[in-house]
PDB file of C-alpha atoms in Angstrom:
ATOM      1  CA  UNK A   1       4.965  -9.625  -3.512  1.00 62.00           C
ATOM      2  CA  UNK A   2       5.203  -8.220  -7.231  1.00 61.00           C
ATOM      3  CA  UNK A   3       7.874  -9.844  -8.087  1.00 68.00           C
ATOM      4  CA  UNK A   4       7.410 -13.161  -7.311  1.00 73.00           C
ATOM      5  CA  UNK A   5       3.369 -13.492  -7.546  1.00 70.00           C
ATOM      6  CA  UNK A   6       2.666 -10.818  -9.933  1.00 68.00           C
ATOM      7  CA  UNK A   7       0.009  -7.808  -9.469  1.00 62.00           C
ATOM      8  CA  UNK A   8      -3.252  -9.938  -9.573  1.00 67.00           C
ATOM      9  CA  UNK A   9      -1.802 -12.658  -7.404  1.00 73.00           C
ATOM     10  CA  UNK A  10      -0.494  -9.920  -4.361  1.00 73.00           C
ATOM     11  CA  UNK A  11      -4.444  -8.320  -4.739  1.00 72.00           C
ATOM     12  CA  UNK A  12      -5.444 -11.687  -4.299  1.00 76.00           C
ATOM     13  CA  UNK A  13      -3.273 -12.109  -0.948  1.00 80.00           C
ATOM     14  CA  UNK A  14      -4.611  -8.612   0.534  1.00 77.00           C
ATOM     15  CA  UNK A  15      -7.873  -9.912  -0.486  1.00 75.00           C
ATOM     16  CA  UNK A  16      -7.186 -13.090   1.532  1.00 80.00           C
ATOM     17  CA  UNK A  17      -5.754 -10.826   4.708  1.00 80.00           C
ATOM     18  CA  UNK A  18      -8.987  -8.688   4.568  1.00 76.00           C
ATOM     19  CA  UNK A  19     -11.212 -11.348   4.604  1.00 75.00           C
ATOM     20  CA  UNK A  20      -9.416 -12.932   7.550  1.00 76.00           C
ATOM     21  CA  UNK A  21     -10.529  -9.633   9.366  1.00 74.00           C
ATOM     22  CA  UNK A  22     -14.130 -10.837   8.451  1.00 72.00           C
ATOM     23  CA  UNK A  23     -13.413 -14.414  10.649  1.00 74.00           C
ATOM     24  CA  UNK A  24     -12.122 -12.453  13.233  1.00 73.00           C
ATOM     25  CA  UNK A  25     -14.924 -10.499  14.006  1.00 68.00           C
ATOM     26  CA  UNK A  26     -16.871 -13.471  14.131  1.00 68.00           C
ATOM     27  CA  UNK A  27     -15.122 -14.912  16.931  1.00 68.00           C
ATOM     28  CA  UNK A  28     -15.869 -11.283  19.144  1.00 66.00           C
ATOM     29  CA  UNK A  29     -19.609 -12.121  20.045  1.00 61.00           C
ATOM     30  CA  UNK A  30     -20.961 -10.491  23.436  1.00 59.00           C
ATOM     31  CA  UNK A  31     -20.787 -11.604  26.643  1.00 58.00           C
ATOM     32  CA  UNK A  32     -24.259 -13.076  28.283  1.00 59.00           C
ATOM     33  CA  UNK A  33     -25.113 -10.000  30.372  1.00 57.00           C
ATOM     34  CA  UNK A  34     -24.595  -7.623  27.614  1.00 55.00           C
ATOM     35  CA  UNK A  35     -27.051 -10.041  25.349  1.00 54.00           C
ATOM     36  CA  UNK A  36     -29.704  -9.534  28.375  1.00 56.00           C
ATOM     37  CA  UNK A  37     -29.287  -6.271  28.524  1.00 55.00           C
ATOM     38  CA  UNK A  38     -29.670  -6.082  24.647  1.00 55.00           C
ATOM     39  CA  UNK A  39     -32.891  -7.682  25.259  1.00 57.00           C
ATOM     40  CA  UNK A  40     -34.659  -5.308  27.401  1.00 52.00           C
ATOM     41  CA  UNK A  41     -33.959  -2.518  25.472  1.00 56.00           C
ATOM     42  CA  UNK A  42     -33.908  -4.332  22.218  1.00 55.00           C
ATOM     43  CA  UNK A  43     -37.259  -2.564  21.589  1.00 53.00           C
ATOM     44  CA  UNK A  44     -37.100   0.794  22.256  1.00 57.00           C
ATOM     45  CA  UNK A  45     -33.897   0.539  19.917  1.00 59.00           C
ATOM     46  CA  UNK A  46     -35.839  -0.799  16.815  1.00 58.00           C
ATOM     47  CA  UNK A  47     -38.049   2.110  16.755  1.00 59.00           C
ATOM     48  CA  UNK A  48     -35.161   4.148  17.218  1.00 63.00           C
ATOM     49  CA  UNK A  49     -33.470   2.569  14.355  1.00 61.00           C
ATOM     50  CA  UNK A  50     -36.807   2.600  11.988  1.00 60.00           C
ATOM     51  CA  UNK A  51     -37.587   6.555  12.590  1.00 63.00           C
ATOM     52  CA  UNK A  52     -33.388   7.393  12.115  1.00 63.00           C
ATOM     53  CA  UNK A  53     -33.632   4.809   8.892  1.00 64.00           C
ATOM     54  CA  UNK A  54     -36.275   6.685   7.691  1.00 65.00           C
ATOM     55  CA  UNK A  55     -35.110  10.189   8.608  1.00 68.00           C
ATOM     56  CA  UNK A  56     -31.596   9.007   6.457  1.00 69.00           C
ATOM     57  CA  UNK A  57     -33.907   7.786   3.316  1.00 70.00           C
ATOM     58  CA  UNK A  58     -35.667  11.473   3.142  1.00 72.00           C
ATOM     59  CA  UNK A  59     -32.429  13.317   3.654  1.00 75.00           C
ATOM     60  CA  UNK A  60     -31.568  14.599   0.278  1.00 78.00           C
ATOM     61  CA  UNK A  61     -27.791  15.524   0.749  1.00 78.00           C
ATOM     62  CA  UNK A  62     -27.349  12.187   2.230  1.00 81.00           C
ATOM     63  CA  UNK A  63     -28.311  10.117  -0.774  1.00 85.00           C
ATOM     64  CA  UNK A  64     -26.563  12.482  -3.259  1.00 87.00           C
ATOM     65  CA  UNK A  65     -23.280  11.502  -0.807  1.00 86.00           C
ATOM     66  CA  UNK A  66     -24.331   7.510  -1.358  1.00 88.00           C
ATOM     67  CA  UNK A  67     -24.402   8.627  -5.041  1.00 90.00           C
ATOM     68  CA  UNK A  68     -21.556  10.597  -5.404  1.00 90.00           C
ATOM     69  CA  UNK A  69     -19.312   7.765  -3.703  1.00 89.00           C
ATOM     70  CA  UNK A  70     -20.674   4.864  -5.583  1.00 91.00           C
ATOM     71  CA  UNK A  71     -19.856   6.911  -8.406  1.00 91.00           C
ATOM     72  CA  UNK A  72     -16.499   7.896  -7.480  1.00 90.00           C
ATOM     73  CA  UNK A  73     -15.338   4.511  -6.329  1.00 89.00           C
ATOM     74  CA  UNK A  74     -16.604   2.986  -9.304  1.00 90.00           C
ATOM     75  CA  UNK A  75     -14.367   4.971 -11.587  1.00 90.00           C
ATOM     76  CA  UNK A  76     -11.246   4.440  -9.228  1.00 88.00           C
ATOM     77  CA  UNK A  77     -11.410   0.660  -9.261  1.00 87.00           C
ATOM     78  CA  UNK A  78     -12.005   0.354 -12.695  1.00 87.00           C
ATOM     79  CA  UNK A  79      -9.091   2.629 -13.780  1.00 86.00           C
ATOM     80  CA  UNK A  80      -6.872   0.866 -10.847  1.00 83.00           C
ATOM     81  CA  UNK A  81      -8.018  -2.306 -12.237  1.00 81.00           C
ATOM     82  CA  UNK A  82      -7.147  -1.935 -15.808  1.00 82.00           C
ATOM     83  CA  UNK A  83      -3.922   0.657 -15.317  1.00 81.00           C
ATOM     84  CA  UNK A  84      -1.580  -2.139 -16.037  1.00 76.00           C
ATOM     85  CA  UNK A  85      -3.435  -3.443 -19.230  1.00 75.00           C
ATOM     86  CA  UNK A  86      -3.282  -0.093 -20.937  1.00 74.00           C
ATOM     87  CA  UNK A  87       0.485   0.674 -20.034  1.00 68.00           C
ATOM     88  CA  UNK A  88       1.190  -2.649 -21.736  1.00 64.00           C
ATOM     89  CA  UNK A  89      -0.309  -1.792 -24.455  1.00 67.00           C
ATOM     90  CA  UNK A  90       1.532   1.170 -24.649  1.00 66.00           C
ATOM     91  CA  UNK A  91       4.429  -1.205 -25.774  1.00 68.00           C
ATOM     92  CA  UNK A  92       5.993  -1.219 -21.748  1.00 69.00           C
ATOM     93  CA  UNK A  93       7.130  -4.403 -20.223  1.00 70.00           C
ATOM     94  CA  UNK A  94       5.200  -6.506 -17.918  1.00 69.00           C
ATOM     95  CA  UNK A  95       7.552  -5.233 -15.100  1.00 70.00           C
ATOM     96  CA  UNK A  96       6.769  -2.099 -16.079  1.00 71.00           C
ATOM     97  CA  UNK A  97       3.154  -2.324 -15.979  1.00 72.00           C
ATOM     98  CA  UNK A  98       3.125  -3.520 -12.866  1.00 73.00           C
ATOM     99  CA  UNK A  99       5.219  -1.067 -11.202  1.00 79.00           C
ATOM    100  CA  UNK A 100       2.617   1.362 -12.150  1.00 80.00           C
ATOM    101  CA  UNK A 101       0.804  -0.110  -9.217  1.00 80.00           C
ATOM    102  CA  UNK A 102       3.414   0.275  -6.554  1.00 81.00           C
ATOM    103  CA  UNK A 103       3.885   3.715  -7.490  1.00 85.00           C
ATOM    104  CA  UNK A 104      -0.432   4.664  -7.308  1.00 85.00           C
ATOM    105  CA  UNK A 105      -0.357   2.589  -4.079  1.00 85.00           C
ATOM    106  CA  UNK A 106       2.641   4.771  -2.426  1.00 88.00           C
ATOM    107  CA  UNK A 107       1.328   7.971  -3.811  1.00 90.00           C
ATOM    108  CA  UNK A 108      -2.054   7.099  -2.792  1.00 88.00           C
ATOM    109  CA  UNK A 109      -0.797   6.505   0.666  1.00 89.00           C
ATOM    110  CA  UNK A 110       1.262   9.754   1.115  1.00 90.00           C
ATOM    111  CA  UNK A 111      -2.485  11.529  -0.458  1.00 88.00           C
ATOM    112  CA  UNK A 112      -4.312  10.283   2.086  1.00 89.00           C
ATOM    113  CA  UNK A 113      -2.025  11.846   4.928  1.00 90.00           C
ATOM    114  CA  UNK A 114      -1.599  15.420   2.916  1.00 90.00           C
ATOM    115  CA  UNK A 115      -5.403  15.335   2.424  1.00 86.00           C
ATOM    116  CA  UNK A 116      -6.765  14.923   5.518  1.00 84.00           C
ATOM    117  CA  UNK A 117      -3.784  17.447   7.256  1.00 87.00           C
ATOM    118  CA  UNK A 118      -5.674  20.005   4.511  1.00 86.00           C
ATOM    119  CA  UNK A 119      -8.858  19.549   5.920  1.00 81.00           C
ATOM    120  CA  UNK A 120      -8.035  20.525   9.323  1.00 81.00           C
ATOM    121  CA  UNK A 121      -7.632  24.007   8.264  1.00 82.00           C
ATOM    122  CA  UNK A 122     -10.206  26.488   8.248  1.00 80.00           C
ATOM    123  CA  UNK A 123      -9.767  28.045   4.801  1.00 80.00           C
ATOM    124  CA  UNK A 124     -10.558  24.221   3.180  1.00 80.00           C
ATOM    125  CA  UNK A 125     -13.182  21.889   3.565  1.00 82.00           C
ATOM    126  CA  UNK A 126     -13.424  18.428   3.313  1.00 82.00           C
ATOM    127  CA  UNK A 127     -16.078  19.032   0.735  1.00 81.00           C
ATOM    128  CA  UNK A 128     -14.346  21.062  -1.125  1.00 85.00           C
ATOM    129  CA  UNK A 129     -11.638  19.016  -1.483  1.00 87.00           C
ATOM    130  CA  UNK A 130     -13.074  16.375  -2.547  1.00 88.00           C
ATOM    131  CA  UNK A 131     -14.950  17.798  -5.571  1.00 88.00           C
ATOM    132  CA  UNK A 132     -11.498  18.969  -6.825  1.00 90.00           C
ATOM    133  CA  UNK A 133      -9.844  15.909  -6.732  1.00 90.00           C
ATOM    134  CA  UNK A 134     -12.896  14.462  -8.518  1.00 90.00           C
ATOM    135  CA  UNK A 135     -12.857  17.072 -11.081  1.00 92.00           C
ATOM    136  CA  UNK A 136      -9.224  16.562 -11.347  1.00 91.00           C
ATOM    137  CA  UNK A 137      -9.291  12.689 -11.603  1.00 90.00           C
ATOM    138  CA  UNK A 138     -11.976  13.322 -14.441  1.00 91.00           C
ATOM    139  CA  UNK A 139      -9.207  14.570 -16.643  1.00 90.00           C
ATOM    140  CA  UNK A 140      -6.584  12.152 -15.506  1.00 88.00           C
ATOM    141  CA  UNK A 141      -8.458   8.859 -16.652  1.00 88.00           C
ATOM    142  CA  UNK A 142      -9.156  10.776 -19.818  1.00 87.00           C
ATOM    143  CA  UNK A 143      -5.498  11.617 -20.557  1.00 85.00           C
ATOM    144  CA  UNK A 144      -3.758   7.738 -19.517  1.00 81.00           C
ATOM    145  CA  UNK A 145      -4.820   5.979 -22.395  1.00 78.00           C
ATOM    146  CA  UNK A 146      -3.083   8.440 -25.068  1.00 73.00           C
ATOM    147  CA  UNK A 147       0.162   7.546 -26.233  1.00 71.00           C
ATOM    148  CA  UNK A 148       2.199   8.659 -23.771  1.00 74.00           C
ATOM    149  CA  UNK A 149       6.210   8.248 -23.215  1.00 76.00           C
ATOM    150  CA  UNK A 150       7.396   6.142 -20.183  1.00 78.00           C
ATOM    151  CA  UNK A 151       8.025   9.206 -17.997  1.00 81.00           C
ATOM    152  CA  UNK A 152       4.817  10.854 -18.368  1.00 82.00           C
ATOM    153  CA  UNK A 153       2.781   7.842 -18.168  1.00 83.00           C
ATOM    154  CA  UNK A 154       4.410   7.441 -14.866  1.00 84.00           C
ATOM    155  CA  UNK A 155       3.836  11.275 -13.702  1.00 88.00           C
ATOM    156  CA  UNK A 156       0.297  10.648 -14.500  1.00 87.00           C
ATOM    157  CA  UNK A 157      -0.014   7.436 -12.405  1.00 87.00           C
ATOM    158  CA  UNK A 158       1.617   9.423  -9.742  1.00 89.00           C
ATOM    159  CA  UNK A 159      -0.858  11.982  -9.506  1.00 90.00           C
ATOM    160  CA  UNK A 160      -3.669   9.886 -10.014  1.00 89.00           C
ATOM    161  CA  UNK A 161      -2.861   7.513  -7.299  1.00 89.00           C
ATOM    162  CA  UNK A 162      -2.225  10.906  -5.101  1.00 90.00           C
ATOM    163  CA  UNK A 163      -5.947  12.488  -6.220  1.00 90.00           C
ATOM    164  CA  UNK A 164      -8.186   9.502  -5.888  1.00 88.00           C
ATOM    165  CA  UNK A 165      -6.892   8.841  -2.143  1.00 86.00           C
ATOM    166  CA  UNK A 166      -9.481  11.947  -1.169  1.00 84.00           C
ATOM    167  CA  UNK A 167     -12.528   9.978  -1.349  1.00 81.00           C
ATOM    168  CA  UNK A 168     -12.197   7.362   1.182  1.00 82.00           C
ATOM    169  CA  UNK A 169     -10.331   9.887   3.682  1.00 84.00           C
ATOM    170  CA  UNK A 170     -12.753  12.701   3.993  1.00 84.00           C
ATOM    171  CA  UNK A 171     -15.511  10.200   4.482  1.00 82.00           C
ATOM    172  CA  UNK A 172     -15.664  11.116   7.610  1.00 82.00           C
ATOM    173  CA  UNK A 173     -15.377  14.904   7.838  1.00 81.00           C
ATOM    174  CA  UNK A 174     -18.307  14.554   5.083  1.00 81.00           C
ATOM    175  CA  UNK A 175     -20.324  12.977   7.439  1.00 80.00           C
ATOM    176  CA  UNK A 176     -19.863  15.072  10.387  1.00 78.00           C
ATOM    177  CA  UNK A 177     -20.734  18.223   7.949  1.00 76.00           C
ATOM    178  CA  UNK A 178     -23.857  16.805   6.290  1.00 76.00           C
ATOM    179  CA  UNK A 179     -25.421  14.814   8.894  1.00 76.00           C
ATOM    180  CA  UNK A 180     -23.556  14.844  12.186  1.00 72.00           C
ATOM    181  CA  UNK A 181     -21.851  13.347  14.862  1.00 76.00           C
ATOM    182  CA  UNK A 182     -25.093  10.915  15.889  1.00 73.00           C
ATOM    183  CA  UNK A 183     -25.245   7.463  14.000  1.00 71.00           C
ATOM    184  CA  UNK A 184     -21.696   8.260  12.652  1.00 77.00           C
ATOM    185  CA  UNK A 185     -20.937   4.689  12.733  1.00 77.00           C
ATOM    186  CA  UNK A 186     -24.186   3.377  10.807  1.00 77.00           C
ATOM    187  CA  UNK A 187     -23.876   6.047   8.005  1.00 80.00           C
ATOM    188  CA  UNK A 188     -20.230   5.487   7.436  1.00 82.00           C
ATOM    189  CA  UNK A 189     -21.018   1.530   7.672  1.00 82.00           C
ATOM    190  CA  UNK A 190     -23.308   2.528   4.921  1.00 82.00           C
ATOM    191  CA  UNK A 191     -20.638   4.245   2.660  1.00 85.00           C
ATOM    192  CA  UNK A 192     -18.110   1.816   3.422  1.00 85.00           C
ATOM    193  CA  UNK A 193     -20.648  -0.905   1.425  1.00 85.00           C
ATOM    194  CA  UNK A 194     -21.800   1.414  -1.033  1.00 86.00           C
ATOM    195  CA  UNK A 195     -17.959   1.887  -1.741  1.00 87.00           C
ATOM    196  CA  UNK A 196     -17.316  -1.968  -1.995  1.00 84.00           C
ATOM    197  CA  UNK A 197     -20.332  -2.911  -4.034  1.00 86.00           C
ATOM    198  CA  UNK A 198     -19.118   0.077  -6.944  1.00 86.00           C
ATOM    199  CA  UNK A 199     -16.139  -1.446  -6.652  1.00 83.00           C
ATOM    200  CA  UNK A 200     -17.544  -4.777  -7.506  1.00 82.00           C
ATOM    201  CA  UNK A 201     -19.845  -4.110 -10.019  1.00 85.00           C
ATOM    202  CA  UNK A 202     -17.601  -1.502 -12.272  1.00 83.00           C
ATOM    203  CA  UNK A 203     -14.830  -3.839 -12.748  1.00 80.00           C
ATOM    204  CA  UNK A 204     -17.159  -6.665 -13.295  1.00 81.00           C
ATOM    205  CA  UNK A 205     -19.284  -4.677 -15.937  1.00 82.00           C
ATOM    206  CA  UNK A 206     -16.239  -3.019 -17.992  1.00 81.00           C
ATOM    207  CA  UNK A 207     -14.502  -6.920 -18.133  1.00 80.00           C
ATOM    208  CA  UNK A 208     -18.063  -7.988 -19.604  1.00 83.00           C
ATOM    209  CA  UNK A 209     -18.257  -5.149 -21.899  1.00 81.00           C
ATOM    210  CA  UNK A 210     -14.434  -5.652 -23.132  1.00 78.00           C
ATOM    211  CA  UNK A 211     -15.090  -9.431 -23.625  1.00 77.00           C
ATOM    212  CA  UNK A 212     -18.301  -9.116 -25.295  1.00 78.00           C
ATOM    213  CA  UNK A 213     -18.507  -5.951 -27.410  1.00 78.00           C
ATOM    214  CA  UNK A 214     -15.553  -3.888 -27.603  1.00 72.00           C
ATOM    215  CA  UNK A 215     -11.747  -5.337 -26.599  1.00 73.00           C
ATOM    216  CA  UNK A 216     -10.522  -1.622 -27.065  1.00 76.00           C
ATOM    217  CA  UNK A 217      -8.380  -1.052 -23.322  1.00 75.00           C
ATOM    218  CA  UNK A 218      -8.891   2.877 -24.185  1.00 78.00           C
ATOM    219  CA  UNK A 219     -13.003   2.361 -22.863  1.00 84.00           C
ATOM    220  CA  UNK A 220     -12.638   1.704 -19.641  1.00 84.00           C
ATOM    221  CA  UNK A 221     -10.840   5.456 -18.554  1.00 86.00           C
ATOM    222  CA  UNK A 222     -13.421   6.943 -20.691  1.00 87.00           C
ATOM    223  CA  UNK A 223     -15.819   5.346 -19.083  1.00 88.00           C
ATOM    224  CA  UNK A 224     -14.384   6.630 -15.358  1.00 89.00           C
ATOM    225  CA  UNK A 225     -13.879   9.560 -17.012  1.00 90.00           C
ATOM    226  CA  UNK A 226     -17.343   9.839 -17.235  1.00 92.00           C
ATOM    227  CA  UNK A 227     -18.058   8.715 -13.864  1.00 92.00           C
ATOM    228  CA  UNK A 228     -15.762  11.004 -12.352  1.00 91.00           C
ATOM    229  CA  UNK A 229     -17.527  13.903 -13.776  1.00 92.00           C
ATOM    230  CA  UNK A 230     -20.703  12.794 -12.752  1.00 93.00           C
ATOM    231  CA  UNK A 231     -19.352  12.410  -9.190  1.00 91.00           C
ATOM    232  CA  UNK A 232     -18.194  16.408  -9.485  1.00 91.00           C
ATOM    233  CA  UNK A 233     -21.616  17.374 -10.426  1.00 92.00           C
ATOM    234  CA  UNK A 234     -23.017  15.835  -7.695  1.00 90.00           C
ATOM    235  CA  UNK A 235     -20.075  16.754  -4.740  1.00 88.00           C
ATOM    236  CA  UNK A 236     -21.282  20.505  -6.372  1.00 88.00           C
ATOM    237  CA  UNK A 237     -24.607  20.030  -5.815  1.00 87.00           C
ATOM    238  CA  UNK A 238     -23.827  18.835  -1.855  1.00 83.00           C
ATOM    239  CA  UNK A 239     -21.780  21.511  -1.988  1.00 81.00           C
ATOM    240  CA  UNK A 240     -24.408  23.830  -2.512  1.00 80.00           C
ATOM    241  CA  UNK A 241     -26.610  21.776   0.192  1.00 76.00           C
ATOM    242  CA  UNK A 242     -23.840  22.188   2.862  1.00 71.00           C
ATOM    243  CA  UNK A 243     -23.843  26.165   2.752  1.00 67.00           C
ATOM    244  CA  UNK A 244     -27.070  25.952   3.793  1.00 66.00           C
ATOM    245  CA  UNK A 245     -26.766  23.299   6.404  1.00 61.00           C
ATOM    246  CA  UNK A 246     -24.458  25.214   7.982  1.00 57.00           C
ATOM    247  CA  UNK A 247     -26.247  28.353   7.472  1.00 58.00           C
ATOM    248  CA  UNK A 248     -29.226  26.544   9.015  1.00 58.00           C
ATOM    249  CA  UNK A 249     -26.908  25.543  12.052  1.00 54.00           C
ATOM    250  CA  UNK A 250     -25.429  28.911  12.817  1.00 51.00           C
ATOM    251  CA  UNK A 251     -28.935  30.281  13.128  1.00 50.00           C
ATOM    252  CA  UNK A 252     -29.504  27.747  15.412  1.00 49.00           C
ATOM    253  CA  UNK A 253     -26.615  28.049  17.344  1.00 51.00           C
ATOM    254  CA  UNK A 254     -27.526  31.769  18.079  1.00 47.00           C
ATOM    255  CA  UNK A 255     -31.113  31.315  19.166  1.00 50.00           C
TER     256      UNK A 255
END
């Protein structure tokens, strides 16, 4: 698809083949006994719903996760988004611009196996993994936009696409750790948004800002930059709140 449609138009196509996914799942509605079943218990679920809703809103680790991941996806879209823009200004051809792409889509692929296979061992958690590869990716975005020669530029790329393919994978684990295996499918619903909107909005914002105020390509990886450390602070600071979760859950475990 790169070579004959270009980056942007082959997004555009997955964007096309995702949102075909969305008409799809229109067309699975439930079947007429399951509706009046729904119906009988539709209210003892709502007040289900409203005490868990408001049991999620007053848990503190979980809205430094919603944070921490509108944060981090923020910063990875924006430096996906405008990868190609700075490697061509780094005198590369368009080819070569775009190939930085394929290789942070491959790498980012073969992360997302190696990262969750670490997780499943008991010396690493998912937590912890994920506020090095956030700390890491902080220093990544900052170092793409120097100079850089052809095969460094693409070293970088390689391990940025491989770091940044933690935070959608250990969503999961996360959620298990901080709040459990009950409403897993709500909260990670939740994430999945928060994720999509960042994505949305960063892109959107740094294209404003580069059209209106500064046209310098350098401002958008200091600006993830920035948002990637952020994101650490705050994966330390759950950190710090998981200990004692699981502290907390031992304890109870034993009585």
């Amino acid at each position: 698809l790169l070579g004959p449609f270009g980056w942007h138009g082959s997004n555009r196509i997955v964007a096309l083949l995702c949102l075909d996914c969305a008409f799809i799942g229109i067309a699975m509605f439930p079947s007429r006994r399951k509706k009046q079943e729904e119906t009988e218990n539709h209210d003892n679920e709502e007040e289900r719903k409203e005490e868990y809703y408001l049991h999620l809103l007053c848990n503190f680790p979980f809205i430094l996760l919603i944070l921490a991941n509108f944060l981090n996806a923020m910063a990875t879209y924006i430096s996906y988004s405008y990868l190609p823009s700075i490697a061509g200004q780094s005198s590369l051809s368009s080819a070569d611009a775009s190939f930085f792409i394929y290789v942070v889509g491959v790498s980012n692929t073969v992360g997302r196996i190696i990262s969750g296979w670490l997780s499943d061992f008991k010396c690493t958690t998912a937590q912890g993994l994920t506020t090095m590869t956030a700390a890491t990716a902080c220093v990544l975005t900052y170092l793409l936009p120097s100079d850089q020669p052809y095969w460094c530029m693409l070293l970088l790329t390689t391990v940025f696409g491989f770091i940044i393919s933690s935070g959608p994978t250990l969503c999961i684990p996360l959620i298990l750790d901080l709040i459990g295996i009950h409403q897993l499918n709500t909260v990670f619903g939740i994430l999945i948004f928060v994720r999509v909107s960042a994505a949305l909005l960063g892109t959107s914002a740094v294209g404003i800002i580069l059209v209106h105020w500064s046209p310098n390509l350098s401002l958008p990886f200091d600006m993830a930059s920035f948002l990637f450390g952020v994101s650490t602070f705050i994966q330390i600071l759950i950190l710090c709140f998981s200990k004692k979760i699981h502290a907390k859950r031992a304890v109870y475990s034993v009585l």
